Coordinates of C-alpha atoms in Angstrom, one line a residue:
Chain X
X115 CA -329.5 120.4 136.2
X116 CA -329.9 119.4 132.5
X117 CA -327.5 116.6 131.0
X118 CA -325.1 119.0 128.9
X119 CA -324.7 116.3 126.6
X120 CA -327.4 113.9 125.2
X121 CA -327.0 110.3 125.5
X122 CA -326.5 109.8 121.4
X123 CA -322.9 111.9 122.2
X124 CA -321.8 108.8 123.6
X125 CA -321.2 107.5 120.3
X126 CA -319.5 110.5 118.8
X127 CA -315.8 109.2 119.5
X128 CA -316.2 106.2 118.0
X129 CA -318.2 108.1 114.7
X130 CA -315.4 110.3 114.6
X131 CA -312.5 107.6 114.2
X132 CA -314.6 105.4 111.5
X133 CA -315.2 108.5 109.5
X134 CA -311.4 109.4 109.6
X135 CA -310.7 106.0 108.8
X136 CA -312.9 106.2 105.7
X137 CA -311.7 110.0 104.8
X138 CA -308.3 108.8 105.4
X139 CA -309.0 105.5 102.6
X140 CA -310.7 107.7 100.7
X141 CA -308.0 110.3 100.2
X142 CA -305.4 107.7 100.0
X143 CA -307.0 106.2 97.0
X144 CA -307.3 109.8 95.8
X145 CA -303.5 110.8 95.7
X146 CA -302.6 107.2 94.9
X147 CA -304.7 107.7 91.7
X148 CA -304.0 111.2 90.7
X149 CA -300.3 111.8 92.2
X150 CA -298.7 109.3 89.8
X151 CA -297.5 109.5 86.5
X152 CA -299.7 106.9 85.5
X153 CA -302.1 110.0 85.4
X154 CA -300.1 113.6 85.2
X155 CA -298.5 112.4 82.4
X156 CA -300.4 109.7 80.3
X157 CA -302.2 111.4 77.6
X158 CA -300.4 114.2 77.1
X159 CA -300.2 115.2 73.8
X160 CA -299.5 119.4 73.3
X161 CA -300.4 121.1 70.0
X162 CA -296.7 121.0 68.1
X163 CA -296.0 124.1 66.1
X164 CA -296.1 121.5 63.4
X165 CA -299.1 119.2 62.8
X166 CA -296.0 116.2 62.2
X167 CA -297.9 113.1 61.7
X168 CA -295.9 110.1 62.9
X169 CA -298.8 108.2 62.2
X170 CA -298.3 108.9 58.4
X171 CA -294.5 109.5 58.4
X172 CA -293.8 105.9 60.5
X173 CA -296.7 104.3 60.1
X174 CA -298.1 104.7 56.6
X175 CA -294.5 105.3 54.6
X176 CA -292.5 102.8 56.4
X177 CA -289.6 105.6 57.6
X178 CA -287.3 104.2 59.9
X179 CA -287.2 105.7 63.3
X180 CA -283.9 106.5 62.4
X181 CA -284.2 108.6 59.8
X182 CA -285.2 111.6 61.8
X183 CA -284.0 109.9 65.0
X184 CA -280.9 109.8 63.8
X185 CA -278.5 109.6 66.7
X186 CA -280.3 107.2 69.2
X187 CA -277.9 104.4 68.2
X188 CA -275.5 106.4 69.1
X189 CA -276.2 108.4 72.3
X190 CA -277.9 109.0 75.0
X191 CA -280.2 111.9 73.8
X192 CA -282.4 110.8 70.8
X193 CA -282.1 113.5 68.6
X194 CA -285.4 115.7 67.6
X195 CA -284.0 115.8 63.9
X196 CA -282.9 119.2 62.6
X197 CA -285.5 120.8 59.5
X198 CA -283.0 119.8 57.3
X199 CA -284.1 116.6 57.9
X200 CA -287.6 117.5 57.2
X201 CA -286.6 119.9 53.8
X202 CA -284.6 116.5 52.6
X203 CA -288.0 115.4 51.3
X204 CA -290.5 118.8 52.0
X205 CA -287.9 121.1 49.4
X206 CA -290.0 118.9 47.1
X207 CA -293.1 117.7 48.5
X208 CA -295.8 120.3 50.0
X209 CA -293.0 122.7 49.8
X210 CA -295.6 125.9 49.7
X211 CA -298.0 124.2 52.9
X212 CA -298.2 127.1 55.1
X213 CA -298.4 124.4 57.8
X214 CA -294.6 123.7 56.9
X215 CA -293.7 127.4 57.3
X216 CA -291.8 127.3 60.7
X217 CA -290.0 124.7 59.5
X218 CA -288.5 126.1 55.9
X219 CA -288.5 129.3 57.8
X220 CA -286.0 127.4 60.5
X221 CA -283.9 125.8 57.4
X222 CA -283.1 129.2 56.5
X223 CA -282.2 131.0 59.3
X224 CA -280.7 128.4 61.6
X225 CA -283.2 129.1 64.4
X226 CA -285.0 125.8 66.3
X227 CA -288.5 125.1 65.5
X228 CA -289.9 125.2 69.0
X229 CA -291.1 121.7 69.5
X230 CA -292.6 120.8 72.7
X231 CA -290.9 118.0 75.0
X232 CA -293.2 115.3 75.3
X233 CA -290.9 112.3 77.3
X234 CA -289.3 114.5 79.8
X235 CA -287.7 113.1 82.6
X236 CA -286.6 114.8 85.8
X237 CA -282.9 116.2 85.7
X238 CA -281.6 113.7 88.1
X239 CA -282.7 110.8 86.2
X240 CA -279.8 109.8 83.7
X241 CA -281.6 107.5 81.0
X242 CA -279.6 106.3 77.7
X243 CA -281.4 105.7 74.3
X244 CA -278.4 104.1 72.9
X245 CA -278.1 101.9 75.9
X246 CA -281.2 100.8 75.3
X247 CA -281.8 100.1 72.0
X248 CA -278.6 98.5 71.0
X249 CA -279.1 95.7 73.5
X250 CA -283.0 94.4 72.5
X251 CA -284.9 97.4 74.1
X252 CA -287.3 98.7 71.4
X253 CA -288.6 102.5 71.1
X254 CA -292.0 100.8 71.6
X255 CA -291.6 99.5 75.3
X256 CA -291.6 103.7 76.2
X257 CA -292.9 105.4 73.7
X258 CA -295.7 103.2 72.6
X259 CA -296.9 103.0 69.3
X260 CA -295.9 106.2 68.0
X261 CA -296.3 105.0 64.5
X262 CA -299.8 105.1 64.9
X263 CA -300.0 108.4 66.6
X264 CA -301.5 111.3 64.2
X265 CA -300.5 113.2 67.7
X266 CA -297.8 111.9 69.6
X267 CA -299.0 111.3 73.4
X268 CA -297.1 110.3 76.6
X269 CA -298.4 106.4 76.6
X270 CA -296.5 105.2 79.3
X271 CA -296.1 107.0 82.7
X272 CA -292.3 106.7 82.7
X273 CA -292.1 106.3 86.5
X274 CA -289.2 104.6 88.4
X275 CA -291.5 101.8 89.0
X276 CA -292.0 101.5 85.2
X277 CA -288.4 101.4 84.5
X278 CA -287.7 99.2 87.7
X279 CA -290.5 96.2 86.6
X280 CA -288.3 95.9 83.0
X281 CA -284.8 96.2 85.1
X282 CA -286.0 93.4 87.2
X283 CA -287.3 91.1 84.0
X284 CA -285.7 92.2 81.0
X285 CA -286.1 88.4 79.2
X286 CA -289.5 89.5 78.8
X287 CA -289.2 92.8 77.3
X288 CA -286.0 92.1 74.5
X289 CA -286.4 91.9 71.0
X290 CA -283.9 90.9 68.0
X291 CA -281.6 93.2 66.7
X292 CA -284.0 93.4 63.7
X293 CA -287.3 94.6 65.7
X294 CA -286.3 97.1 68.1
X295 CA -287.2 99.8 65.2
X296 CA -290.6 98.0 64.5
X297 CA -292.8 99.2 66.9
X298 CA -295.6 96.4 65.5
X299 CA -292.8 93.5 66.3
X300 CA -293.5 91.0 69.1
X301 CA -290.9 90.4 72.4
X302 CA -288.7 87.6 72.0
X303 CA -290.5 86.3 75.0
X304 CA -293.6 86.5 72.9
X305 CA -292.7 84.9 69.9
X306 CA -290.4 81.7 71.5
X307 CA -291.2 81.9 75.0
X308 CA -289.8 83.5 77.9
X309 CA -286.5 80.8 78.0
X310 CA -285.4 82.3 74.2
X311 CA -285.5 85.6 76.4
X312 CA -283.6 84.0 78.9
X313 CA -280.9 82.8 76.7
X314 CA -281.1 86.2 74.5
X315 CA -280.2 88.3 78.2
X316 CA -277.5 85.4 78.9
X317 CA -275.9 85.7 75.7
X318 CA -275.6 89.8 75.1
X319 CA -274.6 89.8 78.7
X320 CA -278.0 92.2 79.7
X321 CA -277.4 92.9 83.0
X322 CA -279.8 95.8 83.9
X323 CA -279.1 97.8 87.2
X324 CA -281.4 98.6 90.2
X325 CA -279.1 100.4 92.1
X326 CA -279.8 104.2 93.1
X327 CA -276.8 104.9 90.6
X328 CA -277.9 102.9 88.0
X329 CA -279.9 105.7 86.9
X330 CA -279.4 108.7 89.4
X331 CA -276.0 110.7 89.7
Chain N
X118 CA -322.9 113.0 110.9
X119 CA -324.7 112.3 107.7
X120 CA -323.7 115.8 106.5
X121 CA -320.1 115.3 106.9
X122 CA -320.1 111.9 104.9
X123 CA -322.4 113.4 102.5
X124 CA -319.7 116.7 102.2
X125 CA -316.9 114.1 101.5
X126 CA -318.8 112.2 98.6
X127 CA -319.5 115.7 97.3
X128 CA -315.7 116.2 97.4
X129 CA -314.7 113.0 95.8
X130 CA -317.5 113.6 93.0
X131 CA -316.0 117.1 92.5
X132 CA -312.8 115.8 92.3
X133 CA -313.0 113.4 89.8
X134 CA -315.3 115.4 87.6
X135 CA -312.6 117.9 87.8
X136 CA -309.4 116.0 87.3
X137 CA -311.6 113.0 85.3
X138 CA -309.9 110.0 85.0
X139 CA -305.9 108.0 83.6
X140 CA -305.6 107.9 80.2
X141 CA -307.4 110.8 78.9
X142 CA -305.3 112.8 76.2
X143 CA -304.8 116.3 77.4
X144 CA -302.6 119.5 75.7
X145 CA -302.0 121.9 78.7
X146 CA -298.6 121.1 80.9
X147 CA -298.7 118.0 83.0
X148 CA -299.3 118.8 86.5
X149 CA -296.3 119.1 88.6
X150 CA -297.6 117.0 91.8
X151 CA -294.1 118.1 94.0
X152 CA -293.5 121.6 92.7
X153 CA -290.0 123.1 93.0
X154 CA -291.0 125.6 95.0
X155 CA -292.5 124.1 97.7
X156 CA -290.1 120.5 97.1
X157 CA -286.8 121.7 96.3
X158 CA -284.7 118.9 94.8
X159 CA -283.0 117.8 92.3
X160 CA -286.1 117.6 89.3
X161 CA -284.8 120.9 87.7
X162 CA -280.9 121.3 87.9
X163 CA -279.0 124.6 87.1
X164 CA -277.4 122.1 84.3
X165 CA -278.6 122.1 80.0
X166 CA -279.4 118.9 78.7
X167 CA -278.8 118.3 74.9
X168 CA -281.0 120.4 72.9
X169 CA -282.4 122.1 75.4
X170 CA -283.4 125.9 75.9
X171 CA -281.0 128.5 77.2
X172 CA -281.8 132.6 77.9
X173 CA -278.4 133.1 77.9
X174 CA -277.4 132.8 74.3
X175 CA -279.5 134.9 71.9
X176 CA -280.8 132.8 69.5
X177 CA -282.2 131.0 73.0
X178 CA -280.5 127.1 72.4
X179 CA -278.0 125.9 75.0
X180 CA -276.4 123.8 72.0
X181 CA -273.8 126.1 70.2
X182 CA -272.8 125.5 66.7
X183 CA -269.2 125.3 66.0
X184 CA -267.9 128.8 64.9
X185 CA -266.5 129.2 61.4
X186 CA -263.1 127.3 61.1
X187 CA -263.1 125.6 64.1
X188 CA -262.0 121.6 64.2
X189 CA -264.2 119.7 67.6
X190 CA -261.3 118.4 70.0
X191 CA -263.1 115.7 70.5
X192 CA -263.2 114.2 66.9
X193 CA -259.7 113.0 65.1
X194 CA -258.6 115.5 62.5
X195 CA -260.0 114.5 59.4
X196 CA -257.1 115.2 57.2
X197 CA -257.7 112.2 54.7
X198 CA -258.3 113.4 51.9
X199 CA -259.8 110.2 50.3
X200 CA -261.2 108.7 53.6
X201 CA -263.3 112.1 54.7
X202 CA -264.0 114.1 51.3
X203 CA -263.9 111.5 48.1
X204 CA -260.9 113.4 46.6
X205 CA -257.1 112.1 45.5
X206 CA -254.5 114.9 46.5
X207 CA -255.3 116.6 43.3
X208 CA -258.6 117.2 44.1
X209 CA -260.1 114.9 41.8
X210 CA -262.9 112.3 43.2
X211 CA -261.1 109.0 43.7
X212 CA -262.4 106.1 42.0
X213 CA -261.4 103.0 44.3
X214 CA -262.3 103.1 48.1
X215 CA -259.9 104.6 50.3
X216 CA -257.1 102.4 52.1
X217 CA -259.1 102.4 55.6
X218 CA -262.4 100.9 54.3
X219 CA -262.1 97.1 53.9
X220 CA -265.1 96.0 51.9
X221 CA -266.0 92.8 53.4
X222 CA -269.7 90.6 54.3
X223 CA -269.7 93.0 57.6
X224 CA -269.3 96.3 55.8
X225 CA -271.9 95.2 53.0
X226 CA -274.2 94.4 55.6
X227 CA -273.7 98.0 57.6
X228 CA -274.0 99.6 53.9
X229 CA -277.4 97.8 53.6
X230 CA -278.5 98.6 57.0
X231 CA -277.9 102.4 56.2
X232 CA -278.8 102.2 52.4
X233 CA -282.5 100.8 54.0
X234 CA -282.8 103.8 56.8
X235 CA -281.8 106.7 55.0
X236 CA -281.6 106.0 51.3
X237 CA -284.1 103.6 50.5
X238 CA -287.2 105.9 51.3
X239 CA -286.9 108.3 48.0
X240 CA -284.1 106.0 45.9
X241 CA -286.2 102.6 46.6
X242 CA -284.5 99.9 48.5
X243 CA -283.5 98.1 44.6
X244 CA -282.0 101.8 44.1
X245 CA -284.3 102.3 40.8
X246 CA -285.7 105.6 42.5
X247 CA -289.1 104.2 43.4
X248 CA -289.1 105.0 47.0
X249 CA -291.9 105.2 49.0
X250 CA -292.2 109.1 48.8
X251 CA -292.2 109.2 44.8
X252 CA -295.7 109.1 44.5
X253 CA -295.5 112.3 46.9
X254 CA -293.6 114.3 44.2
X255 CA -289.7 113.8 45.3
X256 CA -287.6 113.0 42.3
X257 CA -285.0 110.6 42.9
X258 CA -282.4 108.9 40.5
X259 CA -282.1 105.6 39.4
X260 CA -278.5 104.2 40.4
X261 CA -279.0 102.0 36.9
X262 CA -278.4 104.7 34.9
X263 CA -274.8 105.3 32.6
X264 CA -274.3 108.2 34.6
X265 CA -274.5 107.3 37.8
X266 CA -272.6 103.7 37.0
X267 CA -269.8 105.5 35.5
X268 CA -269.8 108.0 38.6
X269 CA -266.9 107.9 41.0
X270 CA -267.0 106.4 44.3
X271 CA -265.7 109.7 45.8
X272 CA -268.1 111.6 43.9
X273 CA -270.6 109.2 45.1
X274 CA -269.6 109.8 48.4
X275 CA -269.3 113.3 48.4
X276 CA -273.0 113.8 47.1
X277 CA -274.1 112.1 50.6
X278 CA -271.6 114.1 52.4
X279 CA -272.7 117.5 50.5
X280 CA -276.2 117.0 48.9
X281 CA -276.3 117.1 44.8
X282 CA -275.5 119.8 42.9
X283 CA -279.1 120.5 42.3
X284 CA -279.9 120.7 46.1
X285 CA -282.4 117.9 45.3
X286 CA -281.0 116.0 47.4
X287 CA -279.2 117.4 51.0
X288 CA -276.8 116.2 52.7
X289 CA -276.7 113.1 54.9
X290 CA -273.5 114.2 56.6
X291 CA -275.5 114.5 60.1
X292 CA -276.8 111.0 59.5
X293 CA -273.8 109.3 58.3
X294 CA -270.5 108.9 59.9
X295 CA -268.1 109.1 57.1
X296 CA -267.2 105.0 57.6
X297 CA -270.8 104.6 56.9
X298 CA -271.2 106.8 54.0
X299 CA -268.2 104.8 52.6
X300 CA -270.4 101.1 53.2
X301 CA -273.6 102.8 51.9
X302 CA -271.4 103.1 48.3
X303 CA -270.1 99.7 48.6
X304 CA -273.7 98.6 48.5
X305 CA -275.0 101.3 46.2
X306 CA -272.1 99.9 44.0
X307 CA -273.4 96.7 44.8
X308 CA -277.2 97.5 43.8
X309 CA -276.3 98.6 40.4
X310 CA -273.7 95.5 39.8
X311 CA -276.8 93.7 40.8
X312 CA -278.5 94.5 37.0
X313 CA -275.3 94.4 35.4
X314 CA -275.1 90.4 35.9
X315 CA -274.9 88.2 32.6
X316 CA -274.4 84.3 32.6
X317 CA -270.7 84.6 32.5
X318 CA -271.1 85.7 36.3
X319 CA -272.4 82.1 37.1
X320 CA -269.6 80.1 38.1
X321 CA -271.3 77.2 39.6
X322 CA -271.9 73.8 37.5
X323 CA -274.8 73.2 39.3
X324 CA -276.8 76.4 39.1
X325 CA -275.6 77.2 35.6
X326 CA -277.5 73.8 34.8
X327 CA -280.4 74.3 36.7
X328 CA -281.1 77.8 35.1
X329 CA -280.2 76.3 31.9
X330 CA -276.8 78.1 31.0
X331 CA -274.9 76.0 28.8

């Protein structure tokens, strides 16, 4: 009778186990790479039905976040600003750019302009502009630099593990009451050291939360 | 067992050339890695968030205006005349602030705060109407001129709360609670004292000498 098997079978077991081990690495490093925000949502950047440069607007004319922005010192959404906002200086300048048609058409009939939501967050994830940026958070530290952005893209992934590594050290991340609308400021951390941040998150009383309800209700 | 290792490099090589790499600006919808549909949770809750879209309503916005003639519960009636709309009881634009707003350092230095946000970008942060956007074709005033320095504080007031008559400029009610609007003509006020200075406003000895008042 035959051998059924060859001898180079004996191995097989052993082959079997050190390629699952590698598949297994491999496909670890796989979702660990693409099932993260760090990579579904960095770079996204969706055509607007307005070509709105915030490169130009907040970058090159100086505007103040707040202008358009105009409720994120005061709530927890940060407005997308109505087109009257837009008309205050666009009823005189480029007022015939077909580019700016959705919008004058939206100033006259009350309808939205349908913008696309770039920084969305899930629905049980409760975050607070005002919060934020009235105790040394600056738009920057999420956003990115949005005042160099012809096209405004998701820079940061806004996962749980984002928010959680600024929760855990704010004194690095706080800037002066004067820099949290300049996106080109520096940290207080950054310009004195991460003791002035110390003292900064001692003084306003900056106690971030990392409990579950901290952020999730 | 060469083939299989050679299949899953071929995978991981199709993979990345089809998914490609962090960072990369992209304009489609971001994937949804734990779909609703097969992850039911809590991601997409049968709730509106502010601003959002809603089929229910027909102009498709889950924010509703106020109807006609309706006061918000959740504001204090604004029935002060001088405090929320400029005017005396007559009707007439008042020409002192109204008894609620103290003008003090703190209310100067909200007024400038404002003035610097909203303002300053078409009237120019010296309020001489050479704001950024003037080279961009947007008219503004100066506040230096007789007719806005004899202008009343109400009337002042009520052109941020309204717009101006010539629908130049809109109104900044959405922008500006009416406390602010009030510090934002304390310092507009302030601005156009600011040119209106003659030696007689130096009171001090020491800097009247050093500038060479007598």
């Amino acid at each position: 009778m035959s051998k059924l098997f060859p001898k180079s079978s004996n191995r097989l077991p052993l082959q079997i186990i050190i390629f699952l081990m590698v598949f297994g690495g491999v496909a670890t490093a796989g979702v660990t790479y693409y099932m993260t925000p760090k990579y579904t949502r960095v770079g996204y950047a969706p055509v607007q039905p307005v070509p709105f440069s915030h490169a130009l607007h907040a970058g090159q004319l100086g505007l103040d976040c707040r202008f358009c922005h105009s409720n994120v010192e005061k709530s927890g959404h940060s407005n997308v600003p109505s087109s009257q906002t837009c008309m205050n200086c666009h009823n005189q300048v480029k007022k015939d750019s077909a580019l700016l048609a959705p919008v004058r058409a939206s100033a006259e009939t009350g309808e939205a302009v349908p913008w696309v939501w770039i920084h969305a967050t899930p629905d049980h994830v409760f975050f607070n502009h005002a919060a934020h940026v009235n105790r040394g958070v600056s738009c920057v530290e999420c956003h990115g630099k949005i005042n160099e952005m012809d096209v405004v893209a998701h820079a940061k992934p806004l996962s749980m593990g984002f928010c959680l590594e600024c929760h855990r050290n704010p004194e690095t991340r706080v800037r002066e009451k004067g820099d949290i609308f300049n996106l080109d400021s520096q940290t207080i951390a950054e310009k004195s050291g991460v003791e002035a941040g110390l003292k900064f998150i001692s003084d306003w009383k900056i106690k971030p939360p990392e409990s579950c309800s901290g952020c999730h209700r | 067992m060469r083939y299989v290792y050679l299949v899953a490099a071929f995978l991981v090589v199709l993979t990345v050339s089809l998914l490609g790499f962090r960072g990369e600006q992209f304009t489609s919808a971001p994937m949804d890695v734990f779909p609703e549909w097969a992850f039911p949770g809590m991601k997409y809750q049968p709730k509106f968030r502010p601003q959002s879209s809603s089929t229910f309503f027909a102009d498709g916005r889950a924010d509703r205006p106020l109807p006609a003639n309706v006061v918000p519960a959740s504001l204090p009636l604004r029935a002060d005349d001088a405090m929320y709309r400029g005017k005396d009881t007559a009707g007439a634009f008042v020409t002192t602030f109204p008894a609620g707003i103290i003008i003090d350092a703190k209310l100067m230095a909200r007024g400038q705060e404002r003035y610097l946000i909203y303002c300053a970008p078409c009237h120019g942060s010296l309020g001489d109407g050479n704001g950024v956007v003037k080279k961009y074709g947007v008219a503004a005033t100066s506040y230096h001129d007789d007719r806005l320095r004899q202008m009343a504080d109400g009337q002042i007031f009520d052109t941020i709360t309204n717009g101006s008559p010539s629908k130049l400029m809109l109104s900044y009610a959405d922008k500006l609670e009416p406390e602010d609007r009030w510090a934002v003509v304390a310092y507009v006020r302030a601005l156009q004292r600011s040119r209106q200075g003659t030696a007689a406003d130096v009171t001090d000895t020491a800097v009247r000498q050093s500038l060479g008042i007598r």
